[in-house]
mmCIF file of C-alpha atoms in Angstrom:
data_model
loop_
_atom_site.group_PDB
_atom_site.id
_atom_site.type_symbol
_atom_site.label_atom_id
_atom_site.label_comp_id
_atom_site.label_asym_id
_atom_site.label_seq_id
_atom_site.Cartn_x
_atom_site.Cartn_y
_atom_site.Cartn_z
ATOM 1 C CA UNK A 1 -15.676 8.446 45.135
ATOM 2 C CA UNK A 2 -19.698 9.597 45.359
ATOM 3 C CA UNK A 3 -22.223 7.179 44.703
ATOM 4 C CA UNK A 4 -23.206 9.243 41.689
ATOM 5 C CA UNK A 5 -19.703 8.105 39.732
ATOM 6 C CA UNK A 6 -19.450 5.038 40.259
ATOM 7 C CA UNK A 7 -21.653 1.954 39.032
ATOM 8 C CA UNK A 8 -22.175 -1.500 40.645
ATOM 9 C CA UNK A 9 -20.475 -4.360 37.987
ATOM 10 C CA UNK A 10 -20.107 -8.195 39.005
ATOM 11 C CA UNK A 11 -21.179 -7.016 42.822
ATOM 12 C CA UNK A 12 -18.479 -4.232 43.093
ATOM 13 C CA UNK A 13 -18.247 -0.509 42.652
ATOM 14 C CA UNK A 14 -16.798 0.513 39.703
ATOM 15 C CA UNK A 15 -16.158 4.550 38.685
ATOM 16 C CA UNK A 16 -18.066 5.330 35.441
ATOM 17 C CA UNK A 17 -14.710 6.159 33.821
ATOM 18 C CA UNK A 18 -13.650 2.924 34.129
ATOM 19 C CA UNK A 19 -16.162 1.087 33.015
ATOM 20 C CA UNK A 20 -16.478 3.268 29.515
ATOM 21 C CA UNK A 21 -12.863 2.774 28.988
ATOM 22 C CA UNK A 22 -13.748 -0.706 29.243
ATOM 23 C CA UNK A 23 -16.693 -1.070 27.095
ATOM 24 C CA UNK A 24 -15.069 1.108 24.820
ATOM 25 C CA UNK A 25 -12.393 -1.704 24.455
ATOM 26 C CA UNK A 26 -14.875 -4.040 24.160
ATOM 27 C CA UNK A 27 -16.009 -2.618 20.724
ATOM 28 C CA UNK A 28 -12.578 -1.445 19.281
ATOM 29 C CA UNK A 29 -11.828 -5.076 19.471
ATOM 30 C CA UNK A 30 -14.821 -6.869 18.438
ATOM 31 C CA UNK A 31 -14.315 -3.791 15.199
ATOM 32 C CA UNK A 32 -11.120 -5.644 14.775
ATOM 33 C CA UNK A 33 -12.426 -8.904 14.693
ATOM 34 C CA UNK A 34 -15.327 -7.635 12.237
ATOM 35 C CA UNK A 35 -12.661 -5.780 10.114
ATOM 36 C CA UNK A 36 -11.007 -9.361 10.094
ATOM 37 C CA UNK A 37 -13.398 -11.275 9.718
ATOM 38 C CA UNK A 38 -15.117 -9.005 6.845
ATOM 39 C CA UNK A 39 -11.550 -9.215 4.569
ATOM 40 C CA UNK A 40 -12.134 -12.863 5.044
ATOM 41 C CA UNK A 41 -15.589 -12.707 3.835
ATOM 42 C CA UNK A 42 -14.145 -10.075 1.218
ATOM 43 C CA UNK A 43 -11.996 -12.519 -0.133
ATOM 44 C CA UNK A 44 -15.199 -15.511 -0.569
ATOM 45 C CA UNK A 45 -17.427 -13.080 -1.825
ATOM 46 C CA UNK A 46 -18.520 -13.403 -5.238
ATOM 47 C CA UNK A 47 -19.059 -9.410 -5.542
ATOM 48 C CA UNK A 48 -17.577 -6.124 -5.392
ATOM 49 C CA UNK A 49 -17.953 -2.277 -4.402
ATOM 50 C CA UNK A 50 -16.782 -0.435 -7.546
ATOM 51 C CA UNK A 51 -15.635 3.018 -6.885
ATOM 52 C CA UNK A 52 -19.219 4.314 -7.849
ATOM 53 C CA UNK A 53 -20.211 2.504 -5.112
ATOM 54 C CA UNK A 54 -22.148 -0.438 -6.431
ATOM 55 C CA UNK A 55 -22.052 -3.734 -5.990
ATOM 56 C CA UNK A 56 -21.132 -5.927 -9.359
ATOM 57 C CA UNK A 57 -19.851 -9.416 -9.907
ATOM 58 C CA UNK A 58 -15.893 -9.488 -9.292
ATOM 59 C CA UNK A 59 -15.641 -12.004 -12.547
ATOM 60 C CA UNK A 60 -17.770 -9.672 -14.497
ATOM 61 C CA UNK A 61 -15.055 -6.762 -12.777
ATOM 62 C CA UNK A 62 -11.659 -8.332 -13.753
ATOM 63 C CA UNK A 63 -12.653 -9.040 -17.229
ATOM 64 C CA UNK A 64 -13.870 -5.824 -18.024
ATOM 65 C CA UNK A 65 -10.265 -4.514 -16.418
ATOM 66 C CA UNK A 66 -8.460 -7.146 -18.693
ATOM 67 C CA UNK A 67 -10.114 -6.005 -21.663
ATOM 68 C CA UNK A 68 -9.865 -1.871 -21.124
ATOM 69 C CA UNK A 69 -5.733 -2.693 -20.267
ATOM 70 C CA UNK A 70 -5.473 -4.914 -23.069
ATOM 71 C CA UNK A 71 -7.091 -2.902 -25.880
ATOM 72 C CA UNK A 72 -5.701 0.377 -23.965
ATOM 73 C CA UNK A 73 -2.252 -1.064 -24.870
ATOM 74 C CA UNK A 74 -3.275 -2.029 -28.248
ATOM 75 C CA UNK A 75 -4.402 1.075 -29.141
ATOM 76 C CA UNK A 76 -1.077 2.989 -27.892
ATOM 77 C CA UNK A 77 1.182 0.738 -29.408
ATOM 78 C CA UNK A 78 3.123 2.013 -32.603
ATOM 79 C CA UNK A 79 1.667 -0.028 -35.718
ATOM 80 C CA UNK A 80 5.274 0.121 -37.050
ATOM 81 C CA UNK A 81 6.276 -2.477 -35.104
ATOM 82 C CA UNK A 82 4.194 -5.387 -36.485
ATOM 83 C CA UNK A 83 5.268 -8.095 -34.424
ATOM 84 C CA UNK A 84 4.773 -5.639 -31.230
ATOM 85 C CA UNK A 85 1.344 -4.763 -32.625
ATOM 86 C CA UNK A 86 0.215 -8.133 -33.310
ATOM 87 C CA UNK A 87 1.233 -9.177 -30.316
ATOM 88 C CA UNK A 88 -0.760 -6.663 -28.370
ATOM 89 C CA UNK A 89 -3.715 -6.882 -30.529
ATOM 90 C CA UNK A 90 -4.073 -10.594 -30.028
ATOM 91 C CA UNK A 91 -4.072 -9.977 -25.969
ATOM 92 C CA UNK A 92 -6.789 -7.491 -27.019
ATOM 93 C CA UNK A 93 -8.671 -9.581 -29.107
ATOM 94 C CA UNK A 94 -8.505 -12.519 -26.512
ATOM 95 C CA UNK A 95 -9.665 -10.408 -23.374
ATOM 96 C CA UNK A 96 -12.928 -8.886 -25.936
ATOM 97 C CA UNK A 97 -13.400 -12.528 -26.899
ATOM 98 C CA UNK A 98 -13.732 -13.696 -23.157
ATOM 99 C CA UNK A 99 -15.146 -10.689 -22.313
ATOM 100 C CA UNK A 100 -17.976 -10.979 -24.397
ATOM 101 C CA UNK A 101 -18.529 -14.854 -24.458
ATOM 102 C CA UNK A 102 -19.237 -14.439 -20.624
ATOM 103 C CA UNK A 103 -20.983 -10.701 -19.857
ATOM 104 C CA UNK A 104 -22.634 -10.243 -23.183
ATOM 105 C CA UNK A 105 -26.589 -9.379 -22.218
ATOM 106 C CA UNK A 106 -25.885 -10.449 -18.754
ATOM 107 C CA UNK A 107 -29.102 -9.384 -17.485
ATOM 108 C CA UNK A 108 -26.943 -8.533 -14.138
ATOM 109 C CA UNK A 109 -24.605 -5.537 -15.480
ATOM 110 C CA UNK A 110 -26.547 -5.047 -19.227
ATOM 111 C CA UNK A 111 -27.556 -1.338 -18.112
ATOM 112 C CA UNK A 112 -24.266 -0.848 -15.593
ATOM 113 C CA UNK A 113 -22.469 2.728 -17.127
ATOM 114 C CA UNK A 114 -18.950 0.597 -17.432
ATOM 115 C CA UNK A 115 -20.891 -2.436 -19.915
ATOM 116 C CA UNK A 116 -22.453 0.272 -22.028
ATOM 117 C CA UNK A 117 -19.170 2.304 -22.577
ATOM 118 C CA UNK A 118 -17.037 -0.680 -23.334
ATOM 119 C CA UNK A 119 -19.452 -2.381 -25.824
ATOM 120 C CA UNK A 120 -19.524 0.988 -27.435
ATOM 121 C CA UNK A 121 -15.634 0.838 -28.180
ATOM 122 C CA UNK A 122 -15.932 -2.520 -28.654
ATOM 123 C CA UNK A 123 -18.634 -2.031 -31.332
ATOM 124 C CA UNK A 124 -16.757 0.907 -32.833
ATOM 125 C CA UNK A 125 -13.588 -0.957 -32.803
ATOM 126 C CA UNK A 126 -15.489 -3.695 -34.758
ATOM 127 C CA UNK A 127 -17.487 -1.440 -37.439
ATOM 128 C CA UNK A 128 -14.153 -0.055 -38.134
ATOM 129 C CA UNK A 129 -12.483 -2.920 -39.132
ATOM 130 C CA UNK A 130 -15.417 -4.763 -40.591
ATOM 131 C CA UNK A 131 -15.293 -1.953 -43.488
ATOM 132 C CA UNK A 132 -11.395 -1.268 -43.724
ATOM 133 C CA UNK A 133 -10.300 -4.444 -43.328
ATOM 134 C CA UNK A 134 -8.402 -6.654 -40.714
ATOM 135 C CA UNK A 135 -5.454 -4.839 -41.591
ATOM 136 C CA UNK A 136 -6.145 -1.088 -41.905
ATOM 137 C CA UNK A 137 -4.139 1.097 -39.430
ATOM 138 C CA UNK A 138 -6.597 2.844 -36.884
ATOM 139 C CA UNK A 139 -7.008 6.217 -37.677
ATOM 140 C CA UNK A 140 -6.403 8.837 -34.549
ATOM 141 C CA UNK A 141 -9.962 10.408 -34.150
ATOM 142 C CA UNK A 142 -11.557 6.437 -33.957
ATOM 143 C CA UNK A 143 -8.512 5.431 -31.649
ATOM 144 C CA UNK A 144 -9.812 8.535 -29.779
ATOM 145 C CA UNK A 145 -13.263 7.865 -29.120
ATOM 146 C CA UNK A 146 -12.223 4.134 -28.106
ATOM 147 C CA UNK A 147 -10.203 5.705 -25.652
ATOM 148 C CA UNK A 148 -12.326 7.867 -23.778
ATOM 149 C CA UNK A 149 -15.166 4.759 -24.231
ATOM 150 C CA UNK A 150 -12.581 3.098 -22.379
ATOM 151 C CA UNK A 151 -11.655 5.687 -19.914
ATOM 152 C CA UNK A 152 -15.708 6.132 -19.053
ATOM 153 C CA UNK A 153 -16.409 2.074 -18.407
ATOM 154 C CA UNK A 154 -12.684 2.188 -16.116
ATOM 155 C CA UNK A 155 -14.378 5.195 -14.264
ATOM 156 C CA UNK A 156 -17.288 3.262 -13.334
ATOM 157 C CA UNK A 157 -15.114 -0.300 -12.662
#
């Protein structure tokens, strides 16, 4: 071994191979501890990366989830089936209801892409019914545009 490869640790040669291997070790497992550690910290935290890559209050995150499954459903579900409909409508209703009793003109997500696009189907779900009735069957081209309202705010979720 020259001089030249090797490196003096603790008071004793060591070749430079070695001690990379070493340090390299080091860091894989102080990673592991921060990749750990950081799903801890994951778990505590009160936000969340969306898949647009910014970060937005986990509450504000689930409820928006609950109420584009919930009124997804509803709107897919055959309005034959009354009982099945009401059932699924009421979910829907619930999820908007919590939905908007807690996020609506949150300063914190007001002008997020996913807020705008579900208060749009939210709003068009409501103008709909506030002139045909609590009671009128959906027709396809309004179900439609709730849908892809609903499909844009999941995009940015």
């Amino acid at each position: 071994m020259s001089l030249a490869g090797a490196v003096l640790v603790n008071g004793s040669l060591m070749p430079l191979g070695l001690r990379a291997e070493e340090e390299e070790a080091e860091r894989g497992s102080e990673d592991e501890d921060k990749g750990f550690l950081g799903e801890i910290q994951s778990l505590f935290d009160p936000n969340e990366k969306t898949k647009s890559g910014k970060v937005l209050p986990k509450s504000y995150l689930k409820s928006a989830r609950e109420v584009i499954e919930t009124l997804r459903e509803s709107l897919k579900e055959d309005s034959k089936d009354i009982s099945k409909f009401r059932k699924t409508a009421d979910a829907a209703k619930e999820s908007i209801r919590k939905y908007l009793t807690g996020w609506k003109g949150q300063e914190s997500i007001v002008k997020e892409e996913s807020y705008v696009a579900l208060e749009k189907a939210i709003r068009s779900l409501a103008n709909f019914y506030s002139k045909a009735g609590p009671f009128a069957t959906l027709p396809e081209d309004v179900k439609s545009d709730i849908l892809d309202d609903l499909n844009t705010a999941e995009a940015f979720l």
